[in-house]
mmCIF file of C-alpha atoms in Angstrom:
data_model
loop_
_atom_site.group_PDB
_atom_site.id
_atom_site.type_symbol
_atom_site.label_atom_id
_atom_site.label_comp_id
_atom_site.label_asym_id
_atom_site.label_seq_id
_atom_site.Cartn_x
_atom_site.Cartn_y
_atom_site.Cartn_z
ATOM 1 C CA UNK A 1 -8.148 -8.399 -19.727
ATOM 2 C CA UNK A 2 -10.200 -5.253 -18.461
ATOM 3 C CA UNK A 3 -13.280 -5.365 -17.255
ATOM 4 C CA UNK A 4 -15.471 -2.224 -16.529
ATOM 5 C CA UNK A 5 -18.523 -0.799 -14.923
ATOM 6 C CA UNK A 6 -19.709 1.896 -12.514
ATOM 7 C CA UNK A 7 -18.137 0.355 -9.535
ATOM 8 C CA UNK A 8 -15.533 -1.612 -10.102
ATOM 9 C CA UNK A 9 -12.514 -2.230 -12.646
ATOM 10 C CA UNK A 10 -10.427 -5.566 -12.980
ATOM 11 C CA UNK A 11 -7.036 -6.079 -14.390
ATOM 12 C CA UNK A 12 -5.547 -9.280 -15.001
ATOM 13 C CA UNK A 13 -1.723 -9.621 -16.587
ATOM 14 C CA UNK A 14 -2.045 -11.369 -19.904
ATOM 15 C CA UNK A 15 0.313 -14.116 -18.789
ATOM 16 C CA UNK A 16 1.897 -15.335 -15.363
ATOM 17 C CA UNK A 17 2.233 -18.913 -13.536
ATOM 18 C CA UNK A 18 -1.414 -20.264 -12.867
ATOM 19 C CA UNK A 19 -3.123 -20.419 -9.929
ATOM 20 C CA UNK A 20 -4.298 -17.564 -7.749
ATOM 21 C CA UNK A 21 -2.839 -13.670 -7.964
ATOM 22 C CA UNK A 22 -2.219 -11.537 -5.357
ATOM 23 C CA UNK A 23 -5.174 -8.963 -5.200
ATOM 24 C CA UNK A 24 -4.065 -5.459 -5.649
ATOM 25 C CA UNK A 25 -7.050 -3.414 -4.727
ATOM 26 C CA UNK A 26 -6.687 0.479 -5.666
ATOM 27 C CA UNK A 27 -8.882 3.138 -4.300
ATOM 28 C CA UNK A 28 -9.760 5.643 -6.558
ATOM 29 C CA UNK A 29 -10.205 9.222 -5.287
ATOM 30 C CA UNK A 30 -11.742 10.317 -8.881
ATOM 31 C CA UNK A 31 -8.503 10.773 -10.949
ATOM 32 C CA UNK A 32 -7.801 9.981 -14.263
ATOM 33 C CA UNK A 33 -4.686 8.164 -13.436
ATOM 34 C CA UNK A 34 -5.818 6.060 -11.544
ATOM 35 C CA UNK A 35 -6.904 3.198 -14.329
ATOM 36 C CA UNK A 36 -2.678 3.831 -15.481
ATOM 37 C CA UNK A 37 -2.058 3.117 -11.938
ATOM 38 C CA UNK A 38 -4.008 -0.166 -12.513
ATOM 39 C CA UNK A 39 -2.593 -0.847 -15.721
ATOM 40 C CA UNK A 40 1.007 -0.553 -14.281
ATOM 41 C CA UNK A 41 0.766 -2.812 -10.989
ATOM 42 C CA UNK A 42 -1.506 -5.525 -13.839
ATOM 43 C CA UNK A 43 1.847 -5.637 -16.413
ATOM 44 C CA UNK A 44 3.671 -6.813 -12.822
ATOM 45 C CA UNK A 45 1.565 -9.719 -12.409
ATOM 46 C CA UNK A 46 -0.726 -9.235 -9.759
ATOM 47 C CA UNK A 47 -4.729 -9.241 -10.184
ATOM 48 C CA UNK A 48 -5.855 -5.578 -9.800
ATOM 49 C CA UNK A 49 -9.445 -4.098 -8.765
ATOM 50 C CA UNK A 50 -10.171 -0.567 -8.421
ATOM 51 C CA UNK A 51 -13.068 0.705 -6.620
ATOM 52 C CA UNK A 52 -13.794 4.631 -6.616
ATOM 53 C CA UNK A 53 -13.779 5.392 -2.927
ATOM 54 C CA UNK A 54 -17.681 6.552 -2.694
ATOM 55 C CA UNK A 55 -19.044 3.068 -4.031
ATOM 56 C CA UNK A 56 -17.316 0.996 -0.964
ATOM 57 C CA UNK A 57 -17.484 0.552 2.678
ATOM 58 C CA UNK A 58 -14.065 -0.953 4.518
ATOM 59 C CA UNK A 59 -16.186 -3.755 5.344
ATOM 60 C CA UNK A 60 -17.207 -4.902 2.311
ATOM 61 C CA UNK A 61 -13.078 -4.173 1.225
ATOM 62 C CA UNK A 62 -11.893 -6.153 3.638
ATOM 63 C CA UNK A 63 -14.103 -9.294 2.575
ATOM 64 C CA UNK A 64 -11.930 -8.640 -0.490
ATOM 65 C CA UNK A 65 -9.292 -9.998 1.247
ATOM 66 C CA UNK A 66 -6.804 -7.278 -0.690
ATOM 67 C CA UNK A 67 -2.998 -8.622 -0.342
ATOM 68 C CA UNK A 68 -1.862 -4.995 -1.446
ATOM 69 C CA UNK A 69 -3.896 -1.574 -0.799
ATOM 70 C CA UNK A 70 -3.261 1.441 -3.026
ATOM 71 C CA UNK A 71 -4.588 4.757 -2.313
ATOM 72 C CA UNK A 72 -4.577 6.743 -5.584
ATOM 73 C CA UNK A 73 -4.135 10.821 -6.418
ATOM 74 C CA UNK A 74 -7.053 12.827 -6.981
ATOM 75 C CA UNK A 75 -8.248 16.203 -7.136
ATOM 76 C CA UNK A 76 -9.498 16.685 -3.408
ATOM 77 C CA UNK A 77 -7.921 17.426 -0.669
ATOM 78 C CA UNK A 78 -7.063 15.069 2.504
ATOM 79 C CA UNK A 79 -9.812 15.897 5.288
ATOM 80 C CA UNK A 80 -11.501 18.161 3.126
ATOM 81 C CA UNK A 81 -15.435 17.833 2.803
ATOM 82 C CA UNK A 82 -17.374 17.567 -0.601
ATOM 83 C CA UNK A 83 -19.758 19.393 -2.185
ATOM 84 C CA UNK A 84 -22.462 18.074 0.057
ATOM 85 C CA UNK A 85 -20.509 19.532 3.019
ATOM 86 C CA UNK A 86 -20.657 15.813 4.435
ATOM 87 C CA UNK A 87 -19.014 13.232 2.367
ATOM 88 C CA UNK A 88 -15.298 14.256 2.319
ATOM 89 C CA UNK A 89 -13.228 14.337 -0.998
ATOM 90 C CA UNK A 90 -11.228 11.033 -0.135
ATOM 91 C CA UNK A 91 -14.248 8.567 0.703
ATOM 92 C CA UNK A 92 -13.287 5.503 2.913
ATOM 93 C CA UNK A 93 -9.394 6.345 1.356
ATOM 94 C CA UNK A 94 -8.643 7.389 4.951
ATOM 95 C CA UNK A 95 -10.531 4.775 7.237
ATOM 96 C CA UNK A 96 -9.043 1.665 4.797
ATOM 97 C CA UNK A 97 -5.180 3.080 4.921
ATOM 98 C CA UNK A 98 -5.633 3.121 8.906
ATOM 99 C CA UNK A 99 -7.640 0.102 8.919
ATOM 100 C CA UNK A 100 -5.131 -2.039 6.256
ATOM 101 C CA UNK A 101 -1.469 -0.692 7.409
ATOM 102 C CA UNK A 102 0.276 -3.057 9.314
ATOM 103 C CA UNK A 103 -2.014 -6.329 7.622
ATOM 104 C CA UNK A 104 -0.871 -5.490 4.121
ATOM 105 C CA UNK A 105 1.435 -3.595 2.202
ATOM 106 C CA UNK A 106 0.071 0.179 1.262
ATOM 107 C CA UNK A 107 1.093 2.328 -0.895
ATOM 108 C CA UNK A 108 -0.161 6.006 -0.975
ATOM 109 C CA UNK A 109 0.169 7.911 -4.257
ATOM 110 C CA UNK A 110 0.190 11.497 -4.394
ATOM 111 C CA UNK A 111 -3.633 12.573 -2.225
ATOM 112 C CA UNK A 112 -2.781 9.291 -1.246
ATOM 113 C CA UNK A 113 0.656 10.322 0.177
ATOM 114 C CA UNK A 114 -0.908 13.377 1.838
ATOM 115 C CA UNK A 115 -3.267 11.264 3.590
ATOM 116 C CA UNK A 116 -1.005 9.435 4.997
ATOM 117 C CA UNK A 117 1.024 12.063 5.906
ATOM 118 C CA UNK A 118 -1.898 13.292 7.941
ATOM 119 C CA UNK A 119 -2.190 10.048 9.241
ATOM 120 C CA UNK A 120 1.556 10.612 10.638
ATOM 121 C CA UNK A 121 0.820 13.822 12.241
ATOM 122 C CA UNK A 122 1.455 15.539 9.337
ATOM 123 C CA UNK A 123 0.181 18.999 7.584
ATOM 124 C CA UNK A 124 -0.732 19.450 3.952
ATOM 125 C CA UNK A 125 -0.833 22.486 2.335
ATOM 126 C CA UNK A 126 -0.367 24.416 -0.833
ATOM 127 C CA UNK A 127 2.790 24.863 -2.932
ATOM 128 C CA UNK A 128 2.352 27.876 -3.518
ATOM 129 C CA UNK A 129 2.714 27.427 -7.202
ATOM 130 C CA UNK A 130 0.967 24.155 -8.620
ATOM 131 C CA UNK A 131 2.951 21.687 -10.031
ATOM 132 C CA UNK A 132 1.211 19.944 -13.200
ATOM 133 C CA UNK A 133 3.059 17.690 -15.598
ATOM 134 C CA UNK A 134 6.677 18.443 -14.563
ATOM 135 C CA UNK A 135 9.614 15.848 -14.305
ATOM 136 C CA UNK A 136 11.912 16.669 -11.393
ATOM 137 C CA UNK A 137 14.803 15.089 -9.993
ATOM 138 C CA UNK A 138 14.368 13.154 -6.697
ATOM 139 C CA UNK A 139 16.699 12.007 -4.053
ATOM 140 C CA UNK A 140 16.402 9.447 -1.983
ATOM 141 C CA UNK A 141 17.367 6.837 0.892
ATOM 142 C CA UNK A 142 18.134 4.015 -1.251
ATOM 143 C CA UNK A 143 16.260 1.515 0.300
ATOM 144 C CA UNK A 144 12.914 0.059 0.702
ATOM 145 C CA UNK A 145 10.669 0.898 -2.168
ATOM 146 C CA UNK A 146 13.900 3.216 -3.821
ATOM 147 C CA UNK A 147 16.003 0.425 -3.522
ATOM 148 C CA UNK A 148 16.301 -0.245 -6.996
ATOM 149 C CA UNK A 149 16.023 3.464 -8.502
ATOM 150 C CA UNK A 150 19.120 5.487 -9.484
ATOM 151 C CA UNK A 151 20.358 8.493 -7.340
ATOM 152 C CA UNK A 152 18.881 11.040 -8.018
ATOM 153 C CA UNK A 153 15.899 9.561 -10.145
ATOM 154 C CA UNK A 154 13.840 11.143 -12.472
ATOM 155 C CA UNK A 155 9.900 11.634 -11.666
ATOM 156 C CA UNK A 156 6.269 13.357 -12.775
ATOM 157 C CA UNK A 157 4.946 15.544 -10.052
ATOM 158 C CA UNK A 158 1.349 16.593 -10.690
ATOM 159 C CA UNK A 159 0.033 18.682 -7.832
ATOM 160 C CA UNK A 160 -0.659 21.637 -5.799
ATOM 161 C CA UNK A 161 -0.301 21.093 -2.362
ATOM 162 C CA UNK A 162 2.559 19.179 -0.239
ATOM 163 C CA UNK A 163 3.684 18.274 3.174
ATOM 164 C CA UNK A 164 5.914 20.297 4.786
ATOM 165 C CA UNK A 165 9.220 18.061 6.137
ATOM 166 C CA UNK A 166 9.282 20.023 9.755
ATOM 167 C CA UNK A 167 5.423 18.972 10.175
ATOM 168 C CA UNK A 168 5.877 15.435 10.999
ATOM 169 C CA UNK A 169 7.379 13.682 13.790
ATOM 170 C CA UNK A 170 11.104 13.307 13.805
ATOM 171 C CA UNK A 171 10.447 9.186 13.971
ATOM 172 C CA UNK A 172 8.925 9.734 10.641
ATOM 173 C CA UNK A 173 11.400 8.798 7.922
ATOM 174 C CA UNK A 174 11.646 11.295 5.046
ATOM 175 C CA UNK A 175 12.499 8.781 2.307
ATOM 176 C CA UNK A 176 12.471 10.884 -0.708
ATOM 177 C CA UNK A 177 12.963 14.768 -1.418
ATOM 178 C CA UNK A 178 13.685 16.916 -4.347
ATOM 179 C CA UNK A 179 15.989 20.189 -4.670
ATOM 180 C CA UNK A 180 13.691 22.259 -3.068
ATOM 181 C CA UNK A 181 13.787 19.973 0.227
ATOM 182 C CA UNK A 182 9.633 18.800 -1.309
ATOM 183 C CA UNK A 183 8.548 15.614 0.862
ATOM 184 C CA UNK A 184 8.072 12.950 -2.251
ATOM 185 C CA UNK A 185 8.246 10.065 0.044
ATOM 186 C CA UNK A 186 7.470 8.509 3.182
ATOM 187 C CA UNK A 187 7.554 5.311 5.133
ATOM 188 C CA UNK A 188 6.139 4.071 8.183
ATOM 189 C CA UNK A 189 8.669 2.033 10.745
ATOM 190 C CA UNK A 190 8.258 -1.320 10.805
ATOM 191 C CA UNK A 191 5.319 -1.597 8.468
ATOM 192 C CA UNK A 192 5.288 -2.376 4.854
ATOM 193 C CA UNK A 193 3.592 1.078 4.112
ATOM 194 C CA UNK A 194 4.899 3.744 2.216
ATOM 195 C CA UNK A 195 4.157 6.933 -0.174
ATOM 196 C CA UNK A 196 5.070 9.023 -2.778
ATOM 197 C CA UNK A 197 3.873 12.758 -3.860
ATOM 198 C CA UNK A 198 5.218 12.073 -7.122
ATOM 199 C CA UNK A 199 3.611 9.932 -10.027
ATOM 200 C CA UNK A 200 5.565 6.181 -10.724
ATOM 201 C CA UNK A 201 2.801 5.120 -13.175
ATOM 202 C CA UNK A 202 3.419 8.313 -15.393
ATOM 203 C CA UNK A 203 5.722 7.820 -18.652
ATOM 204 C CA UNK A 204 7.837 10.390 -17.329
ATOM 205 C CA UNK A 205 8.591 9.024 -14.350
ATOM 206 C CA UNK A 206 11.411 5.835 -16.569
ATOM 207 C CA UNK A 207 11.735 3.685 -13.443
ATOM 208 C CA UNK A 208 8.134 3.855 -11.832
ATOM 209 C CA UNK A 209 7.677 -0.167 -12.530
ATOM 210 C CA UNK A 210 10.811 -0.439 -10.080
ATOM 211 C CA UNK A 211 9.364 1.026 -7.519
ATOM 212 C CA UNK A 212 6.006 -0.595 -7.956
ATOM 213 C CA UNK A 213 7.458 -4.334 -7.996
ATOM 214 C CA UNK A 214 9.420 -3.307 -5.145
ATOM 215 C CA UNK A 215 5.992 -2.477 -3.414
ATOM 216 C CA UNK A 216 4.914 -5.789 -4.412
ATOM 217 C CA UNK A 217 7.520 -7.407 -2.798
ATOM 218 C CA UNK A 218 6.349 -6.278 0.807
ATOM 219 C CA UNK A 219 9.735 -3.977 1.632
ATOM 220 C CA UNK A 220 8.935 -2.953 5.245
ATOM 221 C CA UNK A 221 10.252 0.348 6.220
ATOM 222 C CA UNK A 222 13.073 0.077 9.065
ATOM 223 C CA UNK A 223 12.985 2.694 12.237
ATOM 224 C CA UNK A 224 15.255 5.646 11.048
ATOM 225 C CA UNK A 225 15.904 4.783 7.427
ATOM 226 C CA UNK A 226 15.979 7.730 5.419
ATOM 227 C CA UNK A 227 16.123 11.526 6.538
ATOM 228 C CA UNK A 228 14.544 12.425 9.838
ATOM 229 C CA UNK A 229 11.351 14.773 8.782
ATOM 230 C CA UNK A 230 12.730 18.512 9.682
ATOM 231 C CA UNK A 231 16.063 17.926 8.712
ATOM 232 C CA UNK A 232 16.107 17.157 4.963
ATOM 233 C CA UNK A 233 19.112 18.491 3.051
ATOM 234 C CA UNK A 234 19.867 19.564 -0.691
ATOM 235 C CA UNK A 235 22.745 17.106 -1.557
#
């Protein structure tokens, strides 16, 4: 069941044991995958509400009472302003990630990744050449979120701008990569949060519902799993 307006969506599962869901709540930065998003994380079970990150304060999220934050793509830029020249492209997308991580599990997904990554100490910027509806082989750790995705794994990346690996601190894990040495993931030590710059609720990314009901499941990220940022490696 979907319900709609201005504000706010819900998605509930069509079936699942009674009794109260865990609340999903996704942030969306004005993308038009975001409602997929939704739509992927409601076939897992959970209840799911999305609220578009200019029509929210962190107060009123956090009487919510989300069990899961998401922090969706979208077509700004992390710490960039809007067109006013005061309300930046990413809303409250930045205050509620620092304000949730460490109470609930969050996931960042693609400007959400890069947000975090700034979070981290981290830069963003261009690719050079944008990336826009391409599948691309990613490698990975194996655990945590990737735990149950193959090596390498196949993925959607729809973007033009990235982190560079040598920008973050070397205590930041580098969970995921592609060929090119591309940051596509990222998890925080001894939190449940974690990111991806690549797409899981896209149809060309086959295992994406792994990775999300691995999310669900609260993985916490352990100090030093994965590769150390500024020292990721082609296999």
């Amino acid at each position: 069941m979907v319900a709609v307006n201005d504000d706010t969506a819900r998605f509930r599962a069509a079936s699942g044991p009674s009794g109260r869901r865990p609340l999903v709540v996704i942030i969306d930065n004005y993308d038009s995958f975001t409602y997929n998003l939704a739509q992927a994380f409601a076939r897992l079970g959970p209840e799911v509400e999305v609220h578009r990150n200019d029509r929210i304060s962190v107060r009123t999220l956090l009487r919510r009472g989300p069990d899961y934050l998401v922090v969706s793509p979208g077509p700004g830029r992390p710490g960039a302003s809007g067109r006013s020249g005061a309300i930046s492209d990413v809303g409250i997308s930045d205050d509620a990630m620092a304000t949730l991580r460490g109470r609930v599990p969050v996931l960042g997904v693609c400007l959400g990744h890069q947000i975090l990554a700034r979070q981290l100490g981290g830069r963003v910027v261009p690719t050079g050449v944008p990336v826009h509806g391409k599948r691309d082989r990613v490698f990975h750790d194996g655990d945590g979120i990737f735990a149950e995705l193959p090596q390498p794994c196949v993925v959607a990346r729809y973007h033009s701008l990235a982190v560079p690996p040598d920008s973050l601190p070397a205590a930041i894990p580098v969970c995921a990569w592609n060929g090119d040495g591309v940051v596509m993931g990222l998890g925080v030590p001894g939190e449940a949060t974690w990111s991806v710059q690549f797409h899981p609720e896209s149809y060309m990314t086959p295992e994406g519902d792994r990775l999300l009901a691995a999310f669900l499941d609260g993985v916490i990220c352990a100090p030093k799993r994965g590769r150390s940022a500024g020292s990721v490696t082609v296999p």
